[in-house]
mmCIF file of C-alpha atoms in Angstrom:
data_model
loop_
_atom_site.group_PDB
_atom_site.id
_atom_site.type_symbol
_atom_site.label_atom_id
_atom_site.label_comp_id
_atom_site.label_asym_id
_atom_site.label_seq_id
_atom_site.Cartn_x
_atom_site.Cartn_y
_atom_site.Cartn_z
ATOM 1 C CA MET I 1 -76.729 6.948 -95.956
ATOM 2 C CA SER I 2 -77.761 3.314 -95.894
ATOM 3 C CA VAL I 3 -77.592 -0.306 -94.735
ATOM 4 C CA ARG I 4 -79.123 -3.643 -96.161
ATOM 5 C CA VAL I 5 -80.069 -5.151 -92.661
ATOM 6 C CA GLY I 6 -78.946 -8.367 -94.878
ATOM 7 C CA ASP I 7 -75.294 -6.825 -95.783
ATOM 8 C CA ILE I 8 -75.309 -6.743 -90.726
ATOM 9 C CA LEU I 9 -76.473 -9.601 -89.921
ATOM 10 C CA GLY I 10 -73.983 -11.618 -92.993
ATOM 11 C CA ALA I 11 -71.094 -9.640 -90.666
ATOM 12 C CA ILE I 12 -72.599 -10.748 -87.438
ATOM 13 C CA ASN I 13 -72.936 -14.461 -88.323
ATOM 14 C CA SER I 14 -69.210 -14.210 -89.770
ATOM 15 C CA ILE I 15 -67.411 -12.427 -86.340
ATOM 16 C CA ASP I 16 -69.496 -15.604 -84.869
ATOM 17 C CA ASP I 17 -68.526 -18.293 -86.761
ATOM 18 C CA ARG I 18 -64.770 -16.829 -86.573
ATOM 19 C CA VAL I 19 -65.610 -16.676 -82.773
ATOM 20 C CA ARG I 20 -66.129 -19.875 -82.911
ATOM 21 C CA ALA I 21 -64.015 -21.902 -84.340
ATOM 22 C CA SER I 22 -61.385 -20.003 -82.634
ATOM 23 C CA ALA I 23 -62.279 -21.512 -79.122
ATOM 24 C CA ARG I 24 -62.940 -24.567 -80.533
ATOM 25 C CA LYS I 25 -59.324 -23.892 -81.518
ATOM 26 C CA ALA I 26 -58.140 -22.581 -78.384
ATOM 27 C CA VAL I 27 -60.057 -25.476 -76.908
ATOM 28 C CA SER I 28 -58.316 -28.289 -78.563
ATOM 29 C CA ARG I 29 -55.638 -26.898 -77.570
ATOM 30 C CA PHE I 30 -55.463 -26.502 -73.884
ATOM 31 C CA THR I 31 -57.064 -30.444 -73.758
ATOM 32 C CA ILE I 32 -53.842 -31.537 -75.840
ATOM 33 C CA ALA I 33 -51.872 -29.496 -73.536
ATOM 34 C CA LEU I 34 -53.538 -31.226 -70.614
ATOM 35 C CA ALA I 35 -53.295 -34.607 -71.925
ATOM 36 C CA GLY I 36 -49.741 -34.229 -72.607
ATOM 37 C CA GLN I 37 -49.521 -33.318 -68.748
ATOM 38 C CA CYS I 38 -51.762 -36.893 -67.537
ATOM 39 C CA ARG I 39 -49.678 -38.565 -69.660
ATOM 40 C CA GLU I 40 -45.748 -37.234 -68.011
ATOM 41 C CA ILE I 41 -47.542 -39.006 -64.766
ATOM 42 C CA CYS I 42 -49.110 -41.816 -66.001
ATOM 43 C CA PRO I 43 -47.795 -45.351 -64.320
ATOM 44 C CA VAL I 44 -45.575 -47.594 -67.285
ATOM 45 C CA SER I 45 -45.420 -51.508 -66.944
ATOM 46 C CA PRO I 46 -42.253 -52.704 -67.098
ATOM 47 C CA THR I 47 -40.552 -54.026 -70.131
ATOM 48 C CA ASP I 48 -39.354 -56.874 -69.541
ATOM 49 C CA PRO I 49 -41.118 -59.886 -69.406
ATOM 50 C CA LYS I 50 -38.625 -61.118 -66.487
ATOM 51 C CA HIS I 51 -40.334 -58.035 -64.114
ATOM 52 C CA PRO I 52 -42.603 -59.435 -61.455
ATOM 53 C CA TYR I 53 -45.104 -56.268 -62.557
ATOM 54 C CA TYR I 54 -44.804 -57.371 -66.029
ATOM 55 C CA ILE I 55 -49.028 -57.049 -67.589
ATOM 56 C CA GLY I 56 -47.760 -57.487 -71.014
ATOM 57 C CA THR I 57 -48.446 -54.376 -71.880
ATOM 58 C CA SER I 58 -46.189 -51.355 -71.371
ATOM 59 C CA GLY I 59 -47.279 -48.069 -71.806
ATOM 60 C CA ALA I 60 -51.210 -48.864 -73.265
ATOM 61 C CA LEU I 61 -52.481 -47.004 -71.024
ATOM 62 C CA ARG I 62 -50.605 -43.857 -71.362
ATOM 63 C CA GLY I 63 -50.514 -44.314 -75.222
ATOM 64 C CA SER I 64 -54.833 -44.513 -74.637
ATOM 65 C CA ILE I 65 -54.497 -40.690 -72.807
ATOM 66 C CA ASN I 66 -55.868 -38.525 -76.047
ATOM 67 C CA SER I 67 -57.979 -35.379 -76.038
ATOM 68 C CA THR I 68 -60.874 -35.049 -78.903
ATOM 69 C CA PRO I 69 -60.769 -32.453 -80.433
ATOM 70 C CA ALA I 70 -63.758 -29.498 -79.825
ATOM 71 C CA THR I 71 -67.119 -29.433 -80.248
ATOM 72 C CA ILE I 72 -70.205 -27.006 -79.566
ATOM 73 C CA GLU I 73 -73.082 -27.792 -78.629
ATOM 74 C CA GLY I 74 -75.212 -24.945 -77.715
ATOM 75 C CA ASP I 75 -72.963 -21.749 -76.068
ATOM 76 C CA VAL I 76 -70.473 -24.561 -74.473
ATOM 77 C CA VAL I 77 -67.457 -25.883 -76.552
ATOM 78 C CA PHE I 78 -67.040 -29.392 -75.211
ATOM 79 C CA SER I 79 -63.689 -31.257 -75.248
ATOM 80 C CA TYR I 80 -63.344 -34.484 -73.570
ATOM 81 C CA VAL I 81 -59.551 -35.874 -72.044
ATOM 82 C CA GLY I 82 -59.404 -39.570 -71.109
ATOM 83 C CA ALA I 83 -57.798 -42.958 -70.830
ATOM 84 C CA GLY I 84 -58.136 -46.290 -70.948
ATOM 85 C CA SER I 85 -60.991 -46.326 -74.165
ATOM 86 C CA ASN I 86 -59.008 -49.852 -74.997
ATOM 87 C CA VAL I 87 -57.385 -50.539 -71.523
ATOM 88 C CA ASN I 88 -59.907 -52.106 -69.055
ATOM 89 C CA TYR I 89 -57.317 -51.566 -65.716
ATOM 90 C CA ALA I 90 -57.370 -47.970 -66.390
ATOM 91 C CA ILE I 91 -59.824 -47.340 -64.038
ATOM 92 C CA PHE I 92 -58.292 -49.335 -60.785
ATOM 93 C CA VAL I 93 -55.378 -47.403 -62.034
ATOM 94 C CA HIS I 94 -56.287 -44.202 -61.936
ATOM 95 C CA GLU I 95 -57.957 -44.120 -58.877
ATOM 96 C CA ILE I 96 -56.705 -47.447 -56.395
ATOM 97 C CA LEU I 97 -53.770 -44.810 -54.578
ATOM 98 C CA THR I 98 -52.236 -47.305 -52.900
ATOM 99 C CA ASN I 99 -50.874 -49.660 -55.780
ATOM 100 C CA ASN I 100 -46.938 -49.220 -55.590
ATOM 101 C CA HIS I 101 -46.195 -46.942 -58.823
ATOM 102 C CA ARG I 102 -42.659 -46.164 -58.426
ATOM 103 C CA TYR I 103 -41.743 -48.734 -57.716
ATOM 104 C CA PRO I 104 -37.896 -50.415 -58.617
ATOM 105 C CA GLY I 105 -36.842 -49.766 -61.987
ATOM 106 C CA ALA I 106 -40.400 -48.093 -62.457
ATOM 107 C CA PRO I 107 -40.707 -46.833 -66.437
ATOM 108 C CA ASN I 108 -41.920 -43.879 -65.589
ATOM 109 C CA PRO I 109 -40.428 -42.416 -62.465
ATOM 110 C CA LYS I 110 -43.301 -39.627 -61.735
ATOM 111 C CA ALA I 111 -46.458 -42.390 -62.665
ATOM 112 C CA GLN I 112 -49.187 -41.817 -59.384
ATOM 113 C CA ALA I 113 -52.963 -42.741 -59.641
ATOM 114 C CA LYS I 114 -55.314 -39.633 -60.524
ATOM 115 C CA PHE I 115 -52.961 -38.883 -63.703
ATOM 116 C CA ILE I 116 -56.158 -38.146 -65.114
ATOM 117 C CA GLU I 117 -57.309 -35.911 -62.463
ATOM 118 C CA GLU I 118 -54.637 -34.115 -60.939
ATOM 119 C CA PRO I 119 -53.644 -32.355 -63.454
ATOM 120 C CA MET I 120 -57.227 -31.676 -64.346
ATOM 121 C CA SER I 121 -57.138 -29.879 -61.269
ATOM 122 C CA THR I 122 -53.772 -28.297 -61.579
ATOM 123 C CA MET I 123 -54.316 -27.116 -64.357
ATOM 124 C CA ARG I 124 -58.592 -25.495 -64.136
ATOM 125 C CA PRO I 125 -57.514 -22.134 -63.215
ATOM 126 C CA ARG I 126 -55.703 -21.305 -65.942
ATOM 127 C CA PHE I 127 -58.264 -22.696 -68.466
ATOM 128 C CA THR I 128 -60.564 -19.409 -68.841
ATOM 129 C CA GLU I 129 -56.856 -16.947 -69.491
ATOM 130 C CA PHE I 130 -55.381 -19.790 -71.514
ATOM 131 C CA CYS I 131 -58.868 -20.419 -73.857
ATOM 132 C CA ALA I 132 -58.983 -16.310 -73.826
ATOM 133 C CA ALA I 133 -55.537 -14.766 -74.535
ATOM 134 C CA ALA I 134 -55.435 -17.597 -76.708
ATOM 135 C CA MET I 135 -58.454 -16.080 -78.844
ATOM 136 C CA ARG I 136 -57.452 -13.234 -78.316
ATOM 137 C CA SER I 137 -54.519 -13.932 -80.342
ATOM 138 C CA ASP I 138 -55.872 -15.561 -83.556
ATOM 139 C CA LEU I 139 -58.997 -13.218 -84.111
ATOM 140 C CA ALA I 140 -56.024 -10.539 -83.981
ATOM 141 C CA GLY I 141 -54.892 -12.137 -86.751
ATOM 142 C CA GLY I 142 -51.207 -13.444 -84.400
ATOM 143 C CA GLY I 143 -52.829 -17.403 -85.346
ATOM 144 C CA ALA I 144 -51.526 -18.573 -82.468
ATOM 145 C CA MET L 1 -53.220 -27.134 -40.023
ATOM 146 C CA ASN L 2 -53.110 -30.239 -38.724
ATOM 147 C CA HIS L 3 -54.460 -32.608 -41.412
ATOM 148 C CA ALA L 4 -54.176 -36.194 -40.524
ATOM 149 C CA ALA L 5 -56.000 -34.437 -36.851
ATOM 150 C CA PHE L 6 -58.847 -32.716 -39.231
ATOM 151 C CA LEU L 7 -59.140 -36.190 -41.571
ATOM 152 C CA ASN L 8 -59.660 -38.386 -37.063
ATOM 153 C CA SER L 9 -62.526 -35.021 -36.904
ATOM 154 C CA TYR L 10 -64.428 -35.789 -40.632
ATOM 155 C CA ALA L 11 -64.156 -39.924 -39.918
ATOM 156 C CA ASN L 12 -65.097 -39.796 -36.684
ATOM 157 C CA GLU L 13 -68.111 -38.194 -37.530
ATOM 158 C CA LEU L 14 -69.607 -39.814 -40.758
ATOM 159 C CA GLY L 15 -68.617 -43.391 -38.667
ATOM 160 C CA THR L 16 -71.352 -41.211 -36.330
ATOM 161 C CA LEU L 17 -73.795 -40.889 -39.203
ATOM 162 C CA CYS L 18 -73.837 -44.195 -40.258
ATOM 163 C CA SER L 19 -73.153 -46.278 -37.619
ATOM 164 C CA LEU L 20 -69.666 -47.485 -38.537
ATOM 165 C CA VAL L 21 -67.293 -48.814 -35.853
ATOM 166 C CA ARG L 22 -64.460 -46.306 -35.345
ATOM 167 C CA THR L 23 -62.181 -48.428 -33.241
ATOM 168 C CA GLY L 24 -61.789 -52.153 -30.940
ATOM 169 C CA PRO L 25 -62.698 -54.285 -30.446
ATOM 170 C CA GLN L 26 -65.581 -54.608 -32.393
ATOM 171 C CA LYS L 27 -64.580 -55.879 -36.243
ATOM 172 C CA ILE L 28 -63.507 -52.064 -37.506
ATOM 173 C CA ALA L 29 -65.984 -50.717 -40.797
ATOM 174 C CA LEU L 30 -64.213 -47.193 -41.346
ATOM 175 C CA TRP L 31 -60.397 -46.456 -40.693
ATOM 176 C CA THR L 32 -58.337 -43.665 -41.840
ATOM 177 C CA HIS L 33 -54.820 -44.081 -44.097
ATOM 178 C CA ASP L 34 -54.703 -47.361 -43.617
ATOM 179 C CA PHE L 35 -56.260 -50.907 -42.222
ATOM 180 C CA ASP L 36 -55.672 -54.242 -40.962
ATOM 181 C CA GLU L 37 -57.423 -56.452 -42.407
ATOM 182 C CA ASP L 38 -58.046 -58.942 -39.503
ATOM 183 C CA ALA L 39 -59.094 -56.359 -37.828
ATOM 184 C CA ALA L 40 -61.676 -55.480 -40.065
ATOM 185 C CA ALA L 41 -64.999 -56.116 -40.335
ATOM 186 C CA ASP L 42 -67.078 -57.807 -43.331
ATOM 187 C CA VAL L 43 -67.242 -53.972 -45.241
ATOM 188 C CA PHE L 44 -64.752 -52.041 -44.461
ATOM 189 C CA SER L 45 -64.011 -48.352 -45.419
ATOM 190 C CA VAL L 46 -60.997 -46.430 -45.772
ATOM 191 C CA ALA L 47 -60.250 -42.330 -46.267
ATOM 192 C CA ARG L 48 -57.564 -41.094 -47.506
ATOM 193 C CA ILE L 49 -56.316 -37.752 -48.128
ATOM 194 C CA TYR L 50 -54.803 -37.180 -52.258
ATOM 195 C CA PRO L 51 -52.663 -35.443 -53.453
ATOM 196 C CA GLY L 52 -55.235 -33.140 -55.383
ATOM 197 C CA PRO L 53 -54.090 -29.204 -55.661
ATOM 198 C CA PRO L 54 -56.080 -27.277 -52.995
ATOM 199 C CA VAL L 55 -58.687 -25.009 -55.141
ATOM 200 C CA MET L 56 -58.806 -23.010 -52.172
ATOM 201 C CA ASP L 57 -56.315 -23.008 -49.156
ATOM 202 C CA THR L 58 -55.018 -19.651 -47.838
ATOM 203 C CA ALA L 59 -54.619 -19.810 -44.265
ATOM 204 C CA ALA L 60 -57.542 -20.442 -42.442
ATOM 205 C CA VAL L 61 -59.681 -22.491 -45.336
ATOM 206 C CA HIS L 62 -57.951 -25.050 -46.686
ATOM 207 C CA GLU L 63 -59.477 -28.259 -49.209
ATOM 208 C CA LEU L 64 -58.303 -31.815 -49.376
ATOM 209 C CA SER L 65 -59.234 -34.312 -51.796
ATOM 210 C CA VAL L 66 -59.976 -36.730 -50.010
ATOM 211 C CA GLN L 67 -61.647 -40.807 -51.088
ATOM 212 C CA ILE L 68 -63.259 -42.999 -49.165
ATOM 213 C CA GLU L 69 -62.208 -46.940 -50.982
ATOM 214 C CA THR L 70 -64.654 -49.491 -49.577
ATOM 215 C CA THR L 71 -64.131 -53.147 -49.350
ATOM 216 C CA GLY L 72 -66.537 -55.963 -49.054
ATOM 217 C CA ARG L 73 -69.208 -58.573 -51.023
ATOM 218 C CA PRO L 74 -71.425 -56.024 -53.483
ATOM 219 C CA PHE L 75 -74.322 -55.602 -51.698
ATOM 220 C CA GLY L 76 -72.966 -54.962 -48.202
ATOM 221 C CA ALA L 77 -70.299 -53.228 -50.481
ATOM 222 C CA TRP L 78 -72.142 -50.371 -52.444
ATOM 223 C CA ALA L 79 -75.221 -50.144 -49.432
ATOM 224 C CA GLN L 80 -72.451 -48.985 -46.667
ATOM 225 C CA ALA L 81 -70.564 -46.492 -49.893
ATOM 226 C CA MET L 82 -73.621 -45.320 -50.429
ATOM 227 C CA ALA L 83 -74.367 -44.376 -47.001
ATOM 228 C CA LEU L 84 -71.211 -42.676 -47.027
ATOM 229 C CA HIS L 85 -71.694 -41.085 -50.120
ATOM 230 C CA ASN L 86 -75.245 -39.606 -48.697
ATOM 231 C CA ALA L 87 -73.815 -38.901 -45.902
ATOM 232 C CA HIS L 88 -72.432 -35.718 -47.038
ATOM 233 C CA LEU L 89 -75.365 -34.425 -47.947
ATOM 234 C CA ASP L 90 -77.806 -32.400 -46.550
ATOM 235 C CA ALA L 91 -81.748 -32.436 -46.261
ATOM 236 C CA ASP L 92 -82.492 -31.644 -50.360
ATOM 237 C CA ALA L 93 -79.826 -33.830 -51.086
ATOM 238 C CA ALA L 94 -77.182 -30.809 -51.829
ATOM 239 C CA PRO L 95 -73.686 -31.162 -51.061
ATOM 240 C CA LYS L 96 -73.254 -30.158 -47.604
ATOM 241 C CA ARG L 97 -71.975 -26.567 -46.338
ATOM 242 C CA ALA L 98 -71.388 -25.013 -42.892
ATOM 243 C CA TRP L 99 -70.840 -28.670 -41.753
ATOM 244 C CA GLU L 100 -69.962 -29.064 -37.849
ATOM 245 C CA ILE L 101 -68.081 -31.451 -37.405
ATOM 246 C CA THR L 102 -65.535 -31.695 -33.686
ATOM 247 C CA GLY L 103 -63.367 -29.598 -33.683
ATOM 248 C CA TYR L 104 -63.849 -27.664 -37.372
ATOM 249 C CA ILE L 105 -66.322 -26.364 -39.705
ATOM 250 C CA ILE L 106 -66.594 -28.278 -43.124
ATOM 251 C CA HIS L 107 -67.517 -24.581 -45.376
ATOM 252 C CA ALA L 108 -67.804 -27.342 -48.259
ATOM 253 C CA VAL L 109 -68.419 -30.481 -49.669
ATOM 254 C CA ARG L 110 -67.595 -29.509 -53.748
ATOM 255 C CA GLN L 111 -66.814 -32.416 -56.817
ATOM 256 C CA LEU L 112 -68.925 -35.359 -55.243
ATOM 257 C CA ARG L 113 -68.997 -37.875 -56.676
ATOM 258 C CA PRO L 114 -70.885 -41.195 -56.322
ATOM 259 C CA PRO L 115 -69.910 -44.177 -55.064
ATOM 260 C CA GLY L 116 -68.355 -46.372 -58.479
ATOM 261 C CA GLN L 117 -66.623 -49.735 -58.453
ATOM 262 C CA VAL L 118 -63.164 -49.696 -60.130
ATOM 263 C CA ALA L 119 -61.959 -53.699 -59.023
ATOM 264 C CA MET L 120 -63.158 -56.968 -57.494
ATOM 265 C CA ASP L 121 -59.803 -58.681 -55.474
ATOM 266 C CA ALA L 122 -59.079 -62.417 -55.040
ATOM 267 C CA LYS L 123 -61.422 -62.269 -52.501
ATOM 268 C CA ARG L 124 -63.949 -61.531 -54.697
ATOM 269 C CA ARG L 125 -64.925 -58.334 -52.730
ATOM 270 C CA VAL L 126 -65.794 -55.444 -54.804
ATOM 271 C CA ILE L 127 -63.481 -52.569 -54.235
ATOM 272 C CA LEU L 128 -65.324 -49.118 -54.348
ATOM 273 C CA THR L 129 -63.871 -45.883 -54.289
ATOM 274 C CA THR L 130 -65.867 -41.987 -54.068
ATOM 275 C CA ASN L 131 -64.440 -38.817 -54.323
ATOM 276 C CA LEU L 132 -65.095 -35.444 -52.273
ATOM 277 C CA ASN L 133 -63.416 -32.088 -51.900
ATOM 278 C CA LEU L 134 -63.693 -30.773 -48.617
ATOM 279 C CA ALA L 135 -63.759 -27.260 -47.817
ATOM 280 C CA PHE L 136 -63.025 -26.438 -44.485
ATOM 281 C CA SER L 137 -61.468 -24.611 -40.908
ATOM 282 C CA ALA L 138 -60.963 -24.897 -37.365
ATOM 283 C CA ALA L 139 -63.850 -24.645 -35.807
#
């Protein structure tokens, strides 16, 4: 029997491409879910202009939370979750622990500081398991 | 585990390392949980536990997320915030391990982030925060 080395390398490259694409997809799915968790607890200012906490941009911070599609640099898959790219008070809301986000009439009664960090810490232990399961399913043809 | 007692012991240790007043009658430069503006030094820091979910929280070893917030005019505030940050580093500038403080052992300083400015208040004082996790147990 004989086989062309080029055929083997081609097959390996094909597998490598599939694994990388699957890894990107899995990580992207994870960070989309993470961004959703962040939005769940993101403070939101009132919509009523007469409310003392009204700042005129209700929901802008929550709307700024997003994740980037995963990319691969070397052997590492990157996807970023962030907030505030267009909201200059984001870090103040995120970092100051004593701000009152659950004031009477708050649009988001679950709001809190550390609205990015805490979901990230909570979900981090499940990251590898989630990605492994998603990739297994994907590569087995489940396409999940 | 009494987390407030731990935070107090940890702040006392930082106060000693950074020469920051912890109790009156002098103006207090390092507080825990909350502060009194009238009794606070021109530059003051507040150490707080915040609800980061513990990465490791067995019966023996607890892990807490801690934020140190420093307020003051820029030069002094940055100097104090950096001194507090550096107090968590060993001689090799790595986060401390097996750090003995009164009543507790801090097994590891994790996720230590350098200070960053998050705001400027109405008195034109900067507000800087440093975040870290502490894995500790009773001595």
